[in-house]
Amino acid sequence: MTKIAIFASGNGSNFEAVIRYFINSSIEFICVSDKKDAFVLKRAEKLNIKYFYVPFEQTYDFLLKNKFDLIVLAGYMRILPKKVLQLGKFINIHPSLLPEFKGKNAIERAFKSKVKNTGVTIHYVTEEVDSGEVIASKKIKLTPQMTLKELETKIHEIEHSLLPKTIEKLIRKYNILLIGSGAREHAFADKLLKSEYLNKLYLFGANDGFKDSGINLEAQNFEQLAQIARQNKIDFVLIGSETQLAQGIVDIFQKYAIPCIGSDKYWTQLESSKSFAKEFMKRNNIPCADYVIVQTEKDIKKIPFTYPYVIKADGLAAGKGVCIANNESEAKNIIKEYLNGKFKESSKKIVVEEFLAGEELSLISLWDGNTLKPFIPARDYKKLNPSINSPNTGGMGAVCPVETDKKLILDYTKILEKALRKEKAKFTGFIYSGLIITSEGIKVLEFNMRSGDPETQVLMLSLENDLVLLLKNTVEKNLKNTKLSFKKEKSICVVLASNGYPNTPETGNEITMPFSNDVNIYYAGVKKQKNKLYTAKGRVMSICNCGTDSINKVYDYVNKVEYKGKTFRSDIA
Ligand code: GRF
């Protein structure tokens, strides 16, 4: 059961408002006051709520003995020391728009200063007076006709509705459905499970390596899955991979009013059609390489670029649809192969681009329909091995953070945010910008409409924010007030693949690996049979770590994993 303590020193009207709001809930409230004769204690008695007189000096011992999910300061006229603040999650309500008018008599001081706006703020508590991250605030206009009394009444009215609603949001726990089968989804699951805001984690399509992380749902199609999600009171859905997005899964969940982290079918075209993405960039002056569309072998003659140039399948190709042609015969061969259906329908149309030289970055951002929040830049290793002619894969490893000029990233984010706003992209989800820093500045190589795999594996280990809260803020279109923070240390991921990957991976080989606390293991292509683990796909698992010695820890462990045909890159990070 959720337990909440409300600390107050005086009147306690906020205390009463909270109690009345939650009257039929199962939350257990108690009232604490540092003043023996505070009126709030009388209110508690009348409302039949347990109450305690706890002198200020005894607060630490009291909280050591009594654990609460949340401690609310509502007119508690004391500064709590760090030692006490470490014992729980504390919030405070203050009658001004912080950081204006911290401290006592805030309403009166705001009134006398004749400010245009004042209001109410609810914030986390630190050792400094009325500081700490703001959780909620509400503004009121101060008109010249308004008297102090009227202002006070207005402020209290706002407090009595804002405080209970904010508490409700803070203690609410969420049911989340995570869709997808790979190491990226395993990393998401791992991070979601760390959240105190998670009620139940539901999975759809999880591989045998992380099935145990949640409740597995079965469905024949997305329509049925959405109905099951409804029955299970899923609050929102996180879709990991582009395949389902391009099939329109989000449009179906939207019909059932279930919010999704993922783009609808229309906006997924930024990934599923390279030509759609190019036109979007052109319309919005987003810097990118020049391009032409090729649909027949004859079109080769019209390609205006000098060699090398880049050939891309227009549609989805699991990260493998990009080739570089160094001369005419290579170009002809690649284009022929593509047009003949190397990637089925996906390569029947081809985008040919000028070659850009520079440092590549993966910039993954969250978009809430109005605000775009970038994560720290990451890098993935696309080639099977470092040699020039090595084939592209879904990704053989990743690292973050990648040292980059922060201003470049901010400027780019502003351009993309403006474009998405202008084009009224209403979905909520991840946008991955594959960027290159050329001598002419930053340019976009491609968009993906999901967080990358293996970039997600490193980013989830670096991310300090609570993922449930972050995604909840995204679906609630509240990213504007969300601050992202990341660990400073290097986060790395080495992908272990099967022999023959990416073309014809060998599968069914038994895997043996020791237990380790030093690394995070995210499974991709594995099958479990009678408690033994076998390879089942091209990419088998991601070995990851974030910390001061991450590279050594990861490679030490990589060497301990054994299966026939183990394939990996030794040069990650
Ligand atoms: C409120 O104005 C609150 O913002 C401030 O103290 C006052 C408490 O009022 N921190 P009450 O005791 O809840 O009536």
Coordinates of C-alpha atoms in Angstrom, one line a residue, residues 22-329:
F22 CA -8.2 10.9 -1.9
I23 CA -11.0 10.0 0.4
N24 CA -11.9 6.6 -1.2
S25 CA -8.4 5.6 -2.2
S26 CA -6.3 2.9 -0.6
I27 CA -3.5 5.3 0.2
E28 CA -2.5 5.5 3.8
F29 CA -2.0 9.2 4.9
I30 CA -0.5 10.4 8.2
C31 CA -0.1 13.9 9.4
V32 CA 3.0 15.2 11.1
S33 CA 3.5 18.5 12.8
D34 CA 6.5 20.1 14.6
K35 CA 4.0 22.3 16.6
K36 CA 2.1 20.6 19.4
D37 CA -0.9 22.9 19.1
A38 CA -1.0 23.3 15.3
F39 CA -4.5 23.5 13.9
V40 CA -3.6 20.9 11.3
L41 CA -3.6 18.2 14.0
K42 CA -7.2 19.1 14.9
R43 CA -8.1 18.7 11.3
A44 CA -6.4 15.3 11.2
E45 CA -8.4 14.2 14.3
K46 CA -11.6 15.3 12.7
L47 CA -10.8 13.6 9.4
N48 CA -9.9 10.4 11.2
I49 CA -6.3 10.5 10.0
K50 CA -3.4 9.3 12.2
Y51 CA -1.3 12.2 13.4
F52 CA 1.9 12.8 15.2
Y53 CA 3.6 15.6 17.0
V54 CA 7.3 15.2 16.0
P55 CA 9.6 17.9 17.3
F56 CA 12.0 19.1 14.6
E57 CA 15.0 17.4 16.2
Q58 CA 13.3 14.1 16.2
T59 CA 12.4 14.1 12.5
Y60 CA 15.3 12.0 11.5
D61 CA 14.5 9.2 13.9
F62 CA 10.9 9.4 13.1
L63 CA 11.5 8.9 9.3
L64 CA 14.1 6.2 10.0
K65 CA 11.4 4.2 11.8
N66 CA 8.5 5.1 9.5
K67 CA 9.0 4.7 5.7
F68 CA 6.9 6.7 3.3
D69 CA 6.5 6.6 -0.5
L70 CA 6.2 10.4 -0.5
I71 CA 6.6 13.1 2.1
V72 CA 4.7 16.3 1.4
L73 CA 5.6 19.6 3.0
A74 CA 2.5 21.8 3.1
G75 CA 3.1 24.8 5.2
Y76 CA 5.9 23.1 7.1
M77 CA 8.0 26.0 8.3
R78 CA 11.4 24.3 8.6
I79 CA 14.5 23.6 6.4
L80 CA 15.3 19.9 6.4
P81 CA 19.0 18.9 6.5
K82 CA 20.5 16.5 3.9
K83 CA 20.5 13.7 6.4
V84 CA 16.7 13.8 6.7
L85 CA 16.2 14.4 3.0
Q86 CA 18.0 11.2 2.2
L87 CA 15.3 9.3 4.0
G88 CA 12.6 9.8 1.3
K89 CA 11.1 11.7 -1.6
F90 CA 10.1 15.1 -0.4
I91 CA 8.0 17.7 -2.2
N92 CA 6.9 21.2 -1.1
I93 CA 4.1 23.6 -2.1
H94 CA 5.0 27.3 -2.2
P95 CA 2.6 30.2 -2.9
S96 CA 4.6 32.0 -5.6
L97 CA 6.0 31.3 -9.0
L98 CA 9.5 30.1 -8.0
P99 CA 12.3 31.1 -8.2
E100 CA 10.5 34.5 -7.5
F101 CA 9.7 35.2 -3.8
K102 CA 11.3 32.3 -2.0
G103 CA 10.8 32.1 1.8
K104 CA 8.1 33.5 4.1
N105 CA 5.2 35.8 3.2
A106 CA 5.5 35.1 -0.5
I107 CA 2.0 36.1 -1.4
E108 CA 2.3 39.5 0.3
R109 CA 5.7 40.2 -1.1
A110 CA 4.5 39.4 -4.6
F111 CA 1.5 41.5 -4.1
K112 CA 3.5 44.5 -2.9
S113 CA 6.0 44.2 -5.7
K114 CA 3.1 44.6 -8.2
V115 CA 4.4 41.7 -10.4
K116 CA 2.2 41.0 -13.4
N117 CA 1.9 37.3 -12.6
T118 CA 2.3 35.2 -9.5
G119 CA 1.1 31.7 -8.7
V120 CA 1.8 28.4 -7.0
T121 CA 4.8 26.0 -7.4
I122 CA 5.3 22.4 -6.3
H123 CA 8.9 21.3 -6.3
Y124 CA 11.2 18.7 -4.9
V125 CA 12.9 19.7 -1.7
T126 CA 16.6 20.4 -1.3
E127 CA 18.5 21.9 1.6
E128 CA 18.0 25.4 0.2
V129 CA 14.8 27.3 0.9
D130 CA 12.2 26.7 -1.8
S131 CA 14.7 25.4 -4.4
G132 CA 14.8 22.0 -6.1
E133 CA 13.3 20.8 -9.4
V134 CA 9.9 22.2 -10.2
I135 CA 7.2 19.5 -10.6
A136 CA 4.1 21.6 -11.3
S137 CA 3.2 25.3 -11.3
K138 CA 0.2 27.4 -12.0
K139 CA 0.2 31.1 -12.9
I140 CA -2.4 33.8 -12.0
K141 CA -2.5 37.3 -13.4
L142 CA -2.3 40.0 -10.7
T143 CA -4.7 42.8 -11.8
P144 CA -4.4 46.3 -10.4
Q145 CA -7.9 46.0 -8.9
M146 CA -7.1 42.8 -7.0
T147 CA -6.8 43.1 -3.2
L148 CA -4.3 41.1 -1.1
K149 CA -7.2 39.2 0.4
E150 CA -8.5 38.3 -3.0
L151 CA -5.1 37.2 -4.1
E152 CA -4.7 35.0 -1.0
T153 CA -8.0 33.3 -1.7
K154 CA -7.2 32.7 -5.3
I155 CA -3.8 31.2 -4.4
H156 CA -5.3 28.9 -1.8
E157 CA -7.9 27.7 -4.3
I158 CA -5.2 26.8 -6.8
E159 CA -3.1 25.1 -4.1
H160 CA -6.0 22.9 -3.0
S161 CA -6.5 21.6 -6.5
L162 CA -2.9 21.5 -7.7
L163 CA -1.4 19.7 -4.7
P164 CA -3.7 16.6 -4.7
K165 CA -3.4 16.3 -8.5
T166 CA 0.4 16.5 -8.4
I167 CA 0.5 13.9 -5.7
E168 CA -1.7 11.7 -7.7
K169 CA 0.7 12.0 -10.7
L170 CA 3.7 11.3 -8.5
I171 CA 2.5 8.1 -6.9
R172 CA 0.7 6.7 -9.9
K173 CA 2.3 3.6 -11.3
Y174 CA 2.0 2.6 -15.0
N175 CA 1.3 -0.5 -17.0
I176 CA 3.5 -0.5 -20.1
L177 CA 3.5 -2.7 -23.1
L178 CA 6.9 -3.2 -24.8
I179 CA 6.8 -4.5 -28.3
G180 CA 9.8 -6.1 -30.0
S181 CA 12.1 -9.0 -29.9
G182 CA 15.7 -7.7 -29.9
A183 CA 18.5 -6.6 -27.6
R184 CA 17.2 -3.0 -27.9
E185 CA 13.9 -4.1 -26.3
H186 CA 15.7 -6.1 -23.7
A187 CA 17.7 -3.0 -22.7
F188 CA 14.4 -1.0 -22.6
A189 CA 12.8 -3.7 -20.4
D190 CA 15.8 -3.6 -18.1
K191 CA 15.6 0.2 -17.7
L192 CA 11.8 0.2 -17.2
L193 CA 12.1 -2.4 -14.5
K194 CA 14.3 -0.1 -12.5
S195 CA 11.6 2.5 -12.3
E196 CA 9.5 2.9 -9.1
Y197 CA 6.7 4.2 -11.4
L198 CA 6.3 0.8 -13.1
N199 CA 3.3 -1.2 -12.1
K200 CA 3.4 -4.1 -14.6
L201 CA 5.5 -4.6 -17.7
Y202 CA 3.8 -6.4 -20.6
L203 CA 5.8 -7.8 -23.5
F204 CA 4.9 -8.8 -27.0
G205 CA 7.4 -10.7 -29.1
A206 CA 10.2 -10.9 -26.5
N207 CA 12.9 -13.5 -27.3
D208 CA 13.7 -16.3 -24.9
G209 CA 16.5 -14.3 -23.3
F210 CA 14.3 -11.7 -21.7
K211 CA 10.8 -13.2 -21.7
D212 CA 11.1 -13.4 -17.9
S213 CA 11.2 -9.6 -17.6
G214 CA 7.4 -9.2 -17.9
I215 CA 4.0 -10.7 -18.7
N216 CA 4.0 -12.0 -22.2
L217 CA 1.0 -11.3 -24.4
E218 CA -0.1 -13.3 -27.4
A219 CA -2.1 -12.0 -30.3
Q220 CA -2.8 -12.9 -33.9
N221 CA -2.7 -9.3 -35.1
F222 CA -2.3 -5.7 -33.9
E223 CA -6.1 -5.2 -33.6
Q224 CA -6.3 -8.1 -31.2
L225 CA -3.2 -6.9 -29.4
A226 CA -4.8 -3.5 -28.9
Q227 CA -7.9 -5.1 -27.5
I228 CA -5.8 -7.2 -25.0
A229 CA -3.9 -4.1 -24.1
R230 CA -7.2 -2.3 -23.3
Q231 CA -8.3 -5.2 -21.1
N232 CA -5.0 -5.1 -19.2
K233 CA -5.3 -1.4 -18.6
I234 CA -2.1 -0.6 -20.5
D235 CA -1.2 3.1 -20.0
F236 CA 1.1 3.3 -23.0
V237 CA 3.0 1.3 -25.5
L238 CA 6.7 1.4 -26.4
I239 CA 7.3 0.1 -29.9
G240 CA 10.9 -0.8 -30.5
S241 CA 11.3 -1.7 -34.1
E242 CA 10.5 0.0 -37.4
T243 CA 8.8 -3.1 -38.9
Q244 CA 5.7 -2.8 -36.8
L245 CA 5.7 1.0 -37.1
A246 CA 5.8 0.8 -40.9
Q247 CA 2.9 -1.7 -40.7
G248 CA 0.8 1.0 -39.0
I249 CA 0.6 -0.4 -35.4
V250 CA 0.4 3.1 -33.9
D251 CA -2.7 3.9 -36.1
I252 CA -4.4 0.9 -34.7
F253 CA -3.6 1.6 -31.0
Q254 CA -4.7 5.2 -31.6
K255 CA -8.2 3.9 -32.5
Y256 CA -8.3 2.4 -29.0
A257 CA -7.0 5.6 -27.5
I258 CA -3.9 3.9 -26.2
P259 CA -0.9 6.3 -26.3
C260 CA 2.2 5.0 -28.1
I261 CA 5.9 5.8 -28.1
G262 CA 6.2 5.4 -31.9
S263 CA 5.3 7.2 -35.1
D264 CA 2.1 6.6 -37.1
K265 CA 2.3 5.1 -40.5
Y266 CA 2.5 8.4 -42.2
W267 CA 5.4 9.7 -40.3
T268 CA 7.2 6.4 -40.2
Q269 CA 7.8 7.1 -43.9
L270 CA 10.7 9.3 -42.8
E271 CA 12.4 6.0 -42.3
S272 CA 10.5 3.6 -44.5
S273 CA 10.9 5.7 -47.6
K274 CA 14.2 7.4 -48.2
S275 CA 12.6 9.6 -50.9
F276 CA 9.8 10.8 -48.5
A277 CA 12.6 11.7 -46.1
K278 CA 14.5 13.6 -48.7
E279 CA 11.5 15.6 -49.8
F280 CA 10.7 16.4 -46.1
M281 CA 14.3 17.7 -45.7
K282 CA 14.2 19.7 -48.9
R283 CA 10.9 21.4 -47.9
N284 CA 12.3 22.4 -44.5
N285 CA 15.9 23.3 -45.4
I286 CA 17.3 20.5 -43.4
P287 CA 20.9 20.0 -44.7
C288 CA 21.5 16.7 -46.5
A289 CA 23.2 15.2 -49.5
D290 CA 22.0 15.9 -53.0
Y291 CA 20.1 13.0 -54.5
V292 CA 18.4 11.5 -57.5
I293 CA 15.8 8.8 -57.7
V294 CA 16.6 5.7 -59.8
Q295 CA 13.8 3.3 -60.9
T296 CA 15.2 1.6 -64.0
E297 CA 18.6 0.6 -65.1
K298 CA 18.4 3.4 -67.8
D299 CA 18.3 6.0 -65.0
I300 CA 21.9 5.2 -64.2
K301 CA 23.0 7.5 -67.0
K302 CA 21.2 10.4 -65.3
I303 CA 23.2 10.1 -62.1
P304 CA 25.1 13.5 -61.8
F305 CA 27.6 12.6 -59.1
T306 CA 31.2 11.6 -59.4
Y307 CA 32.4 8.4 -57.8
P308 CA 32.2 7.3 -55.0
Y309 CA 28.5 7.8 -54.6
V310 CA 25.9 6.3 -52.3
I311 CA 23.1 3.9 -53.3
K312 CA 20.2 3.4 -50.9
A313 CA 17.2 1.1 -51.1
D314 CA 14.2 3.4 -50.8
G315 CA 12.3 1.1 -48.3
L316 CA 13.2 -0.7 -45.1
A317 CA 16.3 -3.1 -45.3
A318 CA 17.1 -3.8 -41.6
G319 CA 20.0 -1.3 -41.7
K320 CA 21.6 -3.1 -44.6
G321 CA 20.3 -1.3 -47.6
V322 CA 23.1 1.3 -48.1
C323 CA 26.1 0.6 -50.5
I324 CA 28.9 2.8 -51.8
A325 CA 29.8 2.5 -55.5
N326 CA 33.4 3.3 -56.3
N327 CA 33.2 3.0 -60.1
E328 CA 30.7 2.5 -62.9
S329 CA 30.8 -1.3 -62.9

